[in-house]
Coordinates of C-alpha atoms in Angstrom, one line a residue:
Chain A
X7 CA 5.1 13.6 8.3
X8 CA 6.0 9.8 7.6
X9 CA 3.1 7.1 6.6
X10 CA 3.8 3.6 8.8
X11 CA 1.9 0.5 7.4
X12 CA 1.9 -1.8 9.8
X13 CA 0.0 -5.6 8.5
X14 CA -0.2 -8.3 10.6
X15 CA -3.1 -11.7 11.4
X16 CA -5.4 -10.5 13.4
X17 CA -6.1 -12.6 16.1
X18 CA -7.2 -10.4 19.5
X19 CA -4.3 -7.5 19.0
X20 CA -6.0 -5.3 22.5
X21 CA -6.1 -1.6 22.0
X22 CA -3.4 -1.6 24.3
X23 CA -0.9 -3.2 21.8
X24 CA -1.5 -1.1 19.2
X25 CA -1.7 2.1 21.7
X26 CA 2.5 0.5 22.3
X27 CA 2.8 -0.1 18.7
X28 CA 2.1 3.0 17.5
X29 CA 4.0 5.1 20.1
X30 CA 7.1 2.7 19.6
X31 CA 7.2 3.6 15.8
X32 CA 6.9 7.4 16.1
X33 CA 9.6 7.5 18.8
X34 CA 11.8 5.2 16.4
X35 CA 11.3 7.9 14.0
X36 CA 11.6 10.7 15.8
X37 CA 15.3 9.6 17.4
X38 CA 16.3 8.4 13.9
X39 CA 15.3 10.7 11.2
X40 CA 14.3 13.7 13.4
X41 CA 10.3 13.6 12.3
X42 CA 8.0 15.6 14.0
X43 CA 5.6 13.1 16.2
X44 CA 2.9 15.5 15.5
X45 CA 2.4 14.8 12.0
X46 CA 3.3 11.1 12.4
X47 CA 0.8 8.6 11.1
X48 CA 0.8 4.7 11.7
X49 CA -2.1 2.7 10.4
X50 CA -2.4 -0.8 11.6
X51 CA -4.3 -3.5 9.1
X52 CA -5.5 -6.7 11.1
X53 CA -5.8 -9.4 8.5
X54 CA -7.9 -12.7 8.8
X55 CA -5.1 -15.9 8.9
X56 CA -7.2 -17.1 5.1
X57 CA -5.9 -13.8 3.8
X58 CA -2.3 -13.8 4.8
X59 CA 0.0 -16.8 2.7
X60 CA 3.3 -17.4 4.1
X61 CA 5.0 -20.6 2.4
X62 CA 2.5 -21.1 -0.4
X63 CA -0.2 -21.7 2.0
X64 CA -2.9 -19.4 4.1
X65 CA -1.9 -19.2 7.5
X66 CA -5.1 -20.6 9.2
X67 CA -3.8 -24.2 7.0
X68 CA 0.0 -24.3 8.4
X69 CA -1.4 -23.1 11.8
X70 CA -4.1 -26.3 11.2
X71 CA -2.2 -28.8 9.4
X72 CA 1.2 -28.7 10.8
X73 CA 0.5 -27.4 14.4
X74 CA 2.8 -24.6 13.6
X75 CA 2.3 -21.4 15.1
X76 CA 3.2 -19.2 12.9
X77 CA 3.4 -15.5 14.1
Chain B
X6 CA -4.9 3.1 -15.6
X7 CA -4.3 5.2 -12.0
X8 CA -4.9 3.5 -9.0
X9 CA -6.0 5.7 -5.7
X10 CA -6.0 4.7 -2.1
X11 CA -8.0 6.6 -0.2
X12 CA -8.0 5.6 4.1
X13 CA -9.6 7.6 6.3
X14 CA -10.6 6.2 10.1
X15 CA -14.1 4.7 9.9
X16 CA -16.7 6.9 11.4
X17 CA -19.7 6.7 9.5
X18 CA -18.7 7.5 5.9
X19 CA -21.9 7.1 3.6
X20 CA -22.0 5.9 0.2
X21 CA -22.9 9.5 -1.3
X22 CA -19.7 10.5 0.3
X23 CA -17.8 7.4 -0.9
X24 CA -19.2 8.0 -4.4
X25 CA -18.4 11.9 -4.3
X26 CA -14.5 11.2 -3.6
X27 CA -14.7 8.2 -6.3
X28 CA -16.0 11.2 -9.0
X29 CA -13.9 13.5 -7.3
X30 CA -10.7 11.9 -8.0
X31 CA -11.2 10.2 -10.9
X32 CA -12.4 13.7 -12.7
X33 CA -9.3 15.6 -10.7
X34 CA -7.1 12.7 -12.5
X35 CA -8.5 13.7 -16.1
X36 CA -8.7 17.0 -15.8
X37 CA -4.7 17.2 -14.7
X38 CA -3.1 14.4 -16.3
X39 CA -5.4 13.2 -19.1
X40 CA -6.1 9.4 -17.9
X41 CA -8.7 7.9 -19.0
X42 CA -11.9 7.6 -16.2
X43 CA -12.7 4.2 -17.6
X44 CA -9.7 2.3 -16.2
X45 CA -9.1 4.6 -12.9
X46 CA -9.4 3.0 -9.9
X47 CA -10.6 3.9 -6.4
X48 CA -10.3 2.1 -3.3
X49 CA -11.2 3.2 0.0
X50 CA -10.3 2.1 3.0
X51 CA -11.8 3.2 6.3
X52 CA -9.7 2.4 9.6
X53 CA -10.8 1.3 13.1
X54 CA -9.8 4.7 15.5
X55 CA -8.3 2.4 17.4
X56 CA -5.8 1.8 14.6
X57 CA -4.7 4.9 13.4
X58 CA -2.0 6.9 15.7
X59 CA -1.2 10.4 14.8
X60 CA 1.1 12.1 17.7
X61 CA 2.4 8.7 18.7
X62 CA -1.5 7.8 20.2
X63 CA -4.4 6.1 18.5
X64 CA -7.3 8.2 17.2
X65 CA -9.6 6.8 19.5
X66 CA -7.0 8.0 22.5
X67 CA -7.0 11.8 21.6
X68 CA -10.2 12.4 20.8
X69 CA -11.1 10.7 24.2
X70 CA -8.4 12.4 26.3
X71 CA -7.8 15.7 24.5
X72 CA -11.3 16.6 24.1
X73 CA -10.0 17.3 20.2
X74 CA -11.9 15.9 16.7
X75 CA -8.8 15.3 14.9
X76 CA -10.1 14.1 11.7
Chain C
X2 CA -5.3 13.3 8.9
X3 CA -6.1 11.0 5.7
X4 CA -3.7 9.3 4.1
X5 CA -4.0 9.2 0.4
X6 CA -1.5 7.4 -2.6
X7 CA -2.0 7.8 -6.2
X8 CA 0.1 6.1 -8.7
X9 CA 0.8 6.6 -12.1
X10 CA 2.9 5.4 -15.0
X11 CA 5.9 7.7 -14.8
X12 CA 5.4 9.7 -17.9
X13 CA 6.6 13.2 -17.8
X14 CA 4.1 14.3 -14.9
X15 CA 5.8 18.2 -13.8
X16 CA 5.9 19.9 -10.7
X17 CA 3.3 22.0 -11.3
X18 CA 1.0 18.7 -12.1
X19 CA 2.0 17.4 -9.1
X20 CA 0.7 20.4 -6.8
X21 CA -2.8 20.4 -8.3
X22 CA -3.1 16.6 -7.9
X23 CA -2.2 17.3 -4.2
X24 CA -4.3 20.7 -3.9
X25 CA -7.1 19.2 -5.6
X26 CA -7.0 15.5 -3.7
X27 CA -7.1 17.5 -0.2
X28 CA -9.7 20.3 -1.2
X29 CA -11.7 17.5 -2.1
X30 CA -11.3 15.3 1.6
X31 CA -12.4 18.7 3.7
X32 CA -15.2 19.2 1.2
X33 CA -16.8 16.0 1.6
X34 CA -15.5 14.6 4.7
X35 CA -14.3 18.1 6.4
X36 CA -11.2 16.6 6.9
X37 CA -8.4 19.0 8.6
X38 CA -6.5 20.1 4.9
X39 CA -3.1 20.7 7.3
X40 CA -2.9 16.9 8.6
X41 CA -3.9 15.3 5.4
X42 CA -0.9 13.4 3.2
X43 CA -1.1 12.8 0.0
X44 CA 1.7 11.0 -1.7
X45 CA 2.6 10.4 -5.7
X46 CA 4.2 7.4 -6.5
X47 CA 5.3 7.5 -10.0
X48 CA 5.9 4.0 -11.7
X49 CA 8.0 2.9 -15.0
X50 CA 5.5 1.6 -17.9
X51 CA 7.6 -1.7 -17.6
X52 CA 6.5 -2.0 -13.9
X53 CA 2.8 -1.3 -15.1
X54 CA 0.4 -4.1 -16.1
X55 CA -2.9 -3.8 -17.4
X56 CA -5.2 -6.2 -19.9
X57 CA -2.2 -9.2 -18.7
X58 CA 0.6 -6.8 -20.6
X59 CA 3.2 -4.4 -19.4
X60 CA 1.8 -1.1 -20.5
X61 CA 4.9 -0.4 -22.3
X62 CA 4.2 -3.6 -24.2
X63 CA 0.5 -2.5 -25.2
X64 CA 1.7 1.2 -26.4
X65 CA 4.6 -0.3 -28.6
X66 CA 2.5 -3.0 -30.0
X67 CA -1.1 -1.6 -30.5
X68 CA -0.4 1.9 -30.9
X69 CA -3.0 2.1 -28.0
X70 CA -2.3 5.5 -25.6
X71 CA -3.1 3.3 -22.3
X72 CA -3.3 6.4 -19.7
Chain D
X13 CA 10.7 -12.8 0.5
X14 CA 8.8 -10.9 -2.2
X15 CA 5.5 -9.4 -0.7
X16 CA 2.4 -9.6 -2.8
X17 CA -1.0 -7.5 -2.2
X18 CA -4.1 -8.5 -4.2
X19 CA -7.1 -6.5 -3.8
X20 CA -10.1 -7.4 -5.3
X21 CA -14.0 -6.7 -4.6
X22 CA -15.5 -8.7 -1.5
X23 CA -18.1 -10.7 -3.0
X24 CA -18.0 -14.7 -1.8
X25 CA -14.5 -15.8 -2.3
X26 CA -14.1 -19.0 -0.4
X27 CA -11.2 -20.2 1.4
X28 CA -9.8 -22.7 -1.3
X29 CA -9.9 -19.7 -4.2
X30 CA -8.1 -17.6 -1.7
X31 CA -5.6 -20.6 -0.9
X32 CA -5.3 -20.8 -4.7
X33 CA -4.5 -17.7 -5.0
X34 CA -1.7 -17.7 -2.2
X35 CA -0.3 -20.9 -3.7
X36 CA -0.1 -19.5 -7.4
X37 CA 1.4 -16.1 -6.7
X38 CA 3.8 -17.9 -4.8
X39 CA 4.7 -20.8 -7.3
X40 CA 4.5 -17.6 -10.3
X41 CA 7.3 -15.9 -8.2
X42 CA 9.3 -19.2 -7.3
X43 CA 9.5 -19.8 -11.3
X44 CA 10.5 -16.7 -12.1
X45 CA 12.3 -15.3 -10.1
X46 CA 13.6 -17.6 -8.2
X47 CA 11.9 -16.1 -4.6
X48 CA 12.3 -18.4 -1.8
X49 CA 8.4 -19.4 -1.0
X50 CA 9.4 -19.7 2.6
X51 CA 9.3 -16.9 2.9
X52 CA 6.9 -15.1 0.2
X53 CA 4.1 -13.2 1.7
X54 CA 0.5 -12.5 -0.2
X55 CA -1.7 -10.5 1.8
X56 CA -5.5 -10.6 0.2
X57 CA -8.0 -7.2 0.4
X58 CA -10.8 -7.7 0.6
X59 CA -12.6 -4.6 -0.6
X60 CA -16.5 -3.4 0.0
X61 CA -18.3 -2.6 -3.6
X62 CA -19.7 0.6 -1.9
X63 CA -15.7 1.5 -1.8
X64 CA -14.4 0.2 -5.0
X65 CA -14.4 3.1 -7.7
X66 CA -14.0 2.6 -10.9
X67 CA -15.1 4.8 -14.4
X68 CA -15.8 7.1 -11.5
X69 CA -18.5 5.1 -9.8
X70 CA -18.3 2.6 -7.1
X71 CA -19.0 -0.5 -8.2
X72 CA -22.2 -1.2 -6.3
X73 CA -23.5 1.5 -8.5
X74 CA -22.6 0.2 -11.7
X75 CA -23.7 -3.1 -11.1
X76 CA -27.3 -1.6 -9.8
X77 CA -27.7 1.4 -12.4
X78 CA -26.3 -0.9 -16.1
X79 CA -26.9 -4.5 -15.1
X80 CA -23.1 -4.6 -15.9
X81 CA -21.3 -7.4 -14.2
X82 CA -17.8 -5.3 -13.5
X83 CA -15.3 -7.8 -11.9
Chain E
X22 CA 6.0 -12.4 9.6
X23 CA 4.2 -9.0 9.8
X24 CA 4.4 -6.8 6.6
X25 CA 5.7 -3.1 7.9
X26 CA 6.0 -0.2 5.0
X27 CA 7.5 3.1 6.2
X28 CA 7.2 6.0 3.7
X29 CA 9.5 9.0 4.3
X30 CA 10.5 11.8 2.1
X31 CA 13.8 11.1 0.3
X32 CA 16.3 13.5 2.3
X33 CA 20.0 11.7 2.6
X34 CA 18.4 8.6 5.0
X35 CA 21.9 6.7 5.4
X36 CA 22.7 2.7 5.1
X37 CA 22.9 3.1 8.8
X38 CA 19.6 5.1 9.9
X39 CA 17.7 2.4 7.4
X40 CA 19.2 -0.3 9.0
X41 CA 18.1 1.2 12.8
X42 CA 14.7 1.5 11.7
X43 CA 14.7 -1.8 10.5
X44 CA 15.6 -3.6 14.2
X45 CA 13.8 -0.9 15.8
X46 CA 10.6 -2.1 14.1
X47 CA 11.6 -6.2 14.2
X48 CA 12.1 -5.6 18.0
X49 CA 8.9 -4.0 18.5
X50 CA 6.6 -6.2 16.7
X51 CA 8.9 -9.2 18.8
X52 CA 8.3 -7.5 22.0
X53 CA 4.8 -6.3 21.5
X54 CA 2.9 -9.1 20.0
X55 CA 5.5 -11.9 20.0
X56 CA 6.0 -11.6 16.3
X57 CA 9.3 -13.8 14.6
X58 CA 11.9 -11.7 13.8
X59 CA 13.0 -14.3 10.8
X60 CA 9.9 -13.8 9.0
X61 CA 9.1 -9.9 10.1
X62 CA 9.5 -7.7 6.4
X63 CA 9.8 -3.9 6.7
X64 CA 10.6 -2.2 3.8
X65 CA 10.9 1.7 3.3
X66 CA 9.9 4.1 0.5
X67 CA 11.6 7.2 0.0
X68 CA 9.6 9.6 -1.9
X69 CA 10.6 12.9 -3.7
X70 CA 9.6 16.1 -1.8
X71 CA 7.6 17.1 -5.2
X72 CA 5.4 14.3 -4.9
X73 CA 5.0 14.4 -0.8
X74 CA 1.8 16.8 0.1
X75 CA 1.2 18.0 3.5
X76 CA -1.3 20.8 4.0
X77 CA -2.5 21.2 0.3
X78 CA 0.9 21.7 -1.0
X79 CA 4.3 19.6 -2.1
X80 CA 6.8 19.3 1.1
X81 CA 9.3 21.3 -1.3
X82 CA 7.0 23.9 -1.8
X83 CA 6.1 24.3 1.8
X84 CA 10.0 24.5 2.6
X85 CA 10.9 26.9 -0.3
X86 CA 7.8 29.3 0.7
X87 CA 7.6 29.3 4.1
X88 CA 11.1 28.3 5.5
X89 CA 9.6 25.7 7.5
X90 CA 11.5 22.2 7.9
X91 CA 8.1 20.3 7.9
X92 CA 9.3 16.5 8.4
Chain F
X20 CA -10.8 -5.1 -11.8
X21 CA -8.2 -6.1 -9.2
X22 CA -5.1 -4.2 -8.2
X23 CA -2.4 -6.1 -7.3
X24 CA 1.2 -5.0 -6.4
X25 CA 3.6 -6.8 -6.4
X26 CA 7.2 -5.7 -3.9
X27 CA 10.3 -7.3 -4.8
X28 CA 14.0 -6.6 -4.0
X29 CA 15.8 -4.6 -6.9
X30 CA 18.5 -6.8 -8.7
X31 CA 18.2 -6.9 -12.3
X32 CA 14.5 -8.1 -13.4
X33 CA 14.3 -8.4 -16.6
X34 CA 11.6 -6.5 -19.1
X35 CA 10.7 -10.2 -19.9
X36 CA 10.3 -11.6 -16.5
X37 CA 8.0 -8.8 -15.5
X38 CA 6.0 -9.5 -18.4
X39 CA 5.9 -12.9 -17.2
X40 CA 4.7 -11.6 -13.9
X41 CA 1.9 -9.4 -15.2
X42 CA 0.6 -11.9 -18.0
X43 CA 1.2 -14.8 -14.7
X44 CA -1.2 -12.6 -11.7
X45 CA -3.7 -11.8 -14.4
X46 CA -4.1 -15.1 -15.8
X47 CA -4.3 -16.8 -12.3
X48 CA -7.1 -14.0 -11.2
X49 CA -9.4 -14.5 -14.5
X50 CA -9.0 -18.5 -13.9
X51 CA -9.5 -18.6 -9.8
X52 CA -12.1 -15.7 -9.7
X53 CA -13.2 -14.8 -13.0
X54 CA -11.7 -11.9 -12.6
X55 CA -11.6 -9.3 -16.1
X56 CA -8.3 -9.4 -17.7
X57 CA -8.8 -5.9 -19.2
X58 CA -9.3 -4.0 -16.1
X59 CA -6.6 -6.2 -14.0
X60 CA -3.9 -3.8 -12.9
X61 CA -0.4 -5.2 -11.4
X62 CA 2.0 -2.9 -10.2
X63 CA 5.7 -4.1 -9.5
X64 CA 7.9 -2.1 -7.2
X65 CA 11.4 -2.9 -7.1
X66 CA 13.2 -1.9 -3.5
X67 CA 17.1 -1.1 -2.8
X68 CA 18.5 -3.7 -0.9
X69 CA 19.5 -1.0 1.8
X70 CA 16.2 -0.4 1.9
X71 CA 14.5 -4.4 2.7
X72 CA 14.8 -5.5 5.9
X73 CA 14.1 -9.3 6.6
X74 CA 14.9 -11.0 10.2
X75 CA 16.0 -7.3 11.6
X76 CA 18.0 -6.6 9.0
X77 CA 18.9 -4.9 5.8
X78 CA 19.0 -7.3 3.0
X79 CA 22.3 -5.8 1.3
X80 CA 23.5 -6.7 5.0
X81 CA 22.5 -10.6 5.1
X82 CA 24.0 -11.4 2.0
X83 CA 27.4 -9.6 3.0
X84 CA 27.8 -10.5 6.2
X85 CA 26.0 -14.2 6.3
X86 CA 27.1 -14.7 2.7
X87 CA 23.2 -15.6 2.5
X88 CA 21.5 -15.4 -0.9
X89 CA 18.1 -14.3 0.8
X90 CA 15.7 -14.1 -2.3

């Protein structure tokens, strides 16, 4: 029954990540808490790198300006 | 005042739909609690298959492999 | 299987407020969308009127001081 | 370390209002709170009019149907 | 520096079950997609059973009526 | 129109400084975007310690083990 949010820059996640992202989480939560997988929901939100600010600045900038790859 | 997120996984939602659960819940809102329609917001967001797990697998997963419409 | 959050100023809402809210919100997905009622979450987050801004004030700001009845 | 969601319509912004954005949530919760922008994270939403309810319309509608410009 | 929220229903979650969720999640993201732990946020809502709805109904109604542990 | 929510950890805001926060968002969404004050909603949620994880781990556990003051 638990909601997982799960945000992060999209930049080419495959299917088969998020296939391992979401099965990771709902066995975290079933061996901790004791939730029922069946009722288990994880949605994943791909943002564009101009949407996410980390430091003041949009990450598409640092990852630009400073040659930082920020993950 | 409320504010309402709605997410269901995208699969062809039209705007009469969109604009029936906008009504919908902003008339359920009055109706139970008294807010006011003007200021009650309604955002919905619809979800790539392939990033919504329920059962520790993607939408997109069961519905391919199980034969079953979860919606 | 939708995933819906509503949020209000904490105010006083009851039980019995509560279950309509959540009866109404998922009577409302399987008539439009015909979403599966026994997957579909709906969660209530109730918020302080200090937390709550609207118009650039903290709603408990705008009741005290205008003798306005934000909802 | 704060975490900051703005959702607003998705009509047009360009990069440098979004990186304006980024950079004055950031400095607003620096000054007041003293939040370490290092690591302050504002995620912009980017939401379709057709999904945007408010007064219990989506927003496309109220702009077509009163010539009102709702922002 | 992916955002994670985890929304459970408030039941006795201890210091120590929050804090295994938390480096279950960190490690995933790490291992999955390569994410830095330093800047990965996960934060978790616990939510009254009265305002949790599964199935049409508050998860403390569903318990008191039916005798089922949904979780 | 914009919703914007705002997560911080719990430790003693003041009434004031979330007044300053709300008038702050608003004022920065009207100037950037021409955004309407009137209709801009800003929700603050304040998050136990226990309950934040930051760099795989509990923020009431940084600070007392690292003697960290992670803001």
């Amino acid at each position: 029954m638990p909601y997982v949010n799960i945000r992060v820059t999209r930049e080419g996640v495959s299917a088969a990540q998020k296939a391992r992202l979401i099965a990771g989480v709902t066995d975290l939560l079933a061996a901790t808490l004791g939730k029922n997988p069946a009722t288990t929901v994880v949605v994943i939100d791909e943002v564009d790198p101009d949407n996410w600010g980390i430091g003041g600045l949009p990450v598409a900038d640092v990852r630009a300006g400073q040659g930082k790859d920020v993950r």
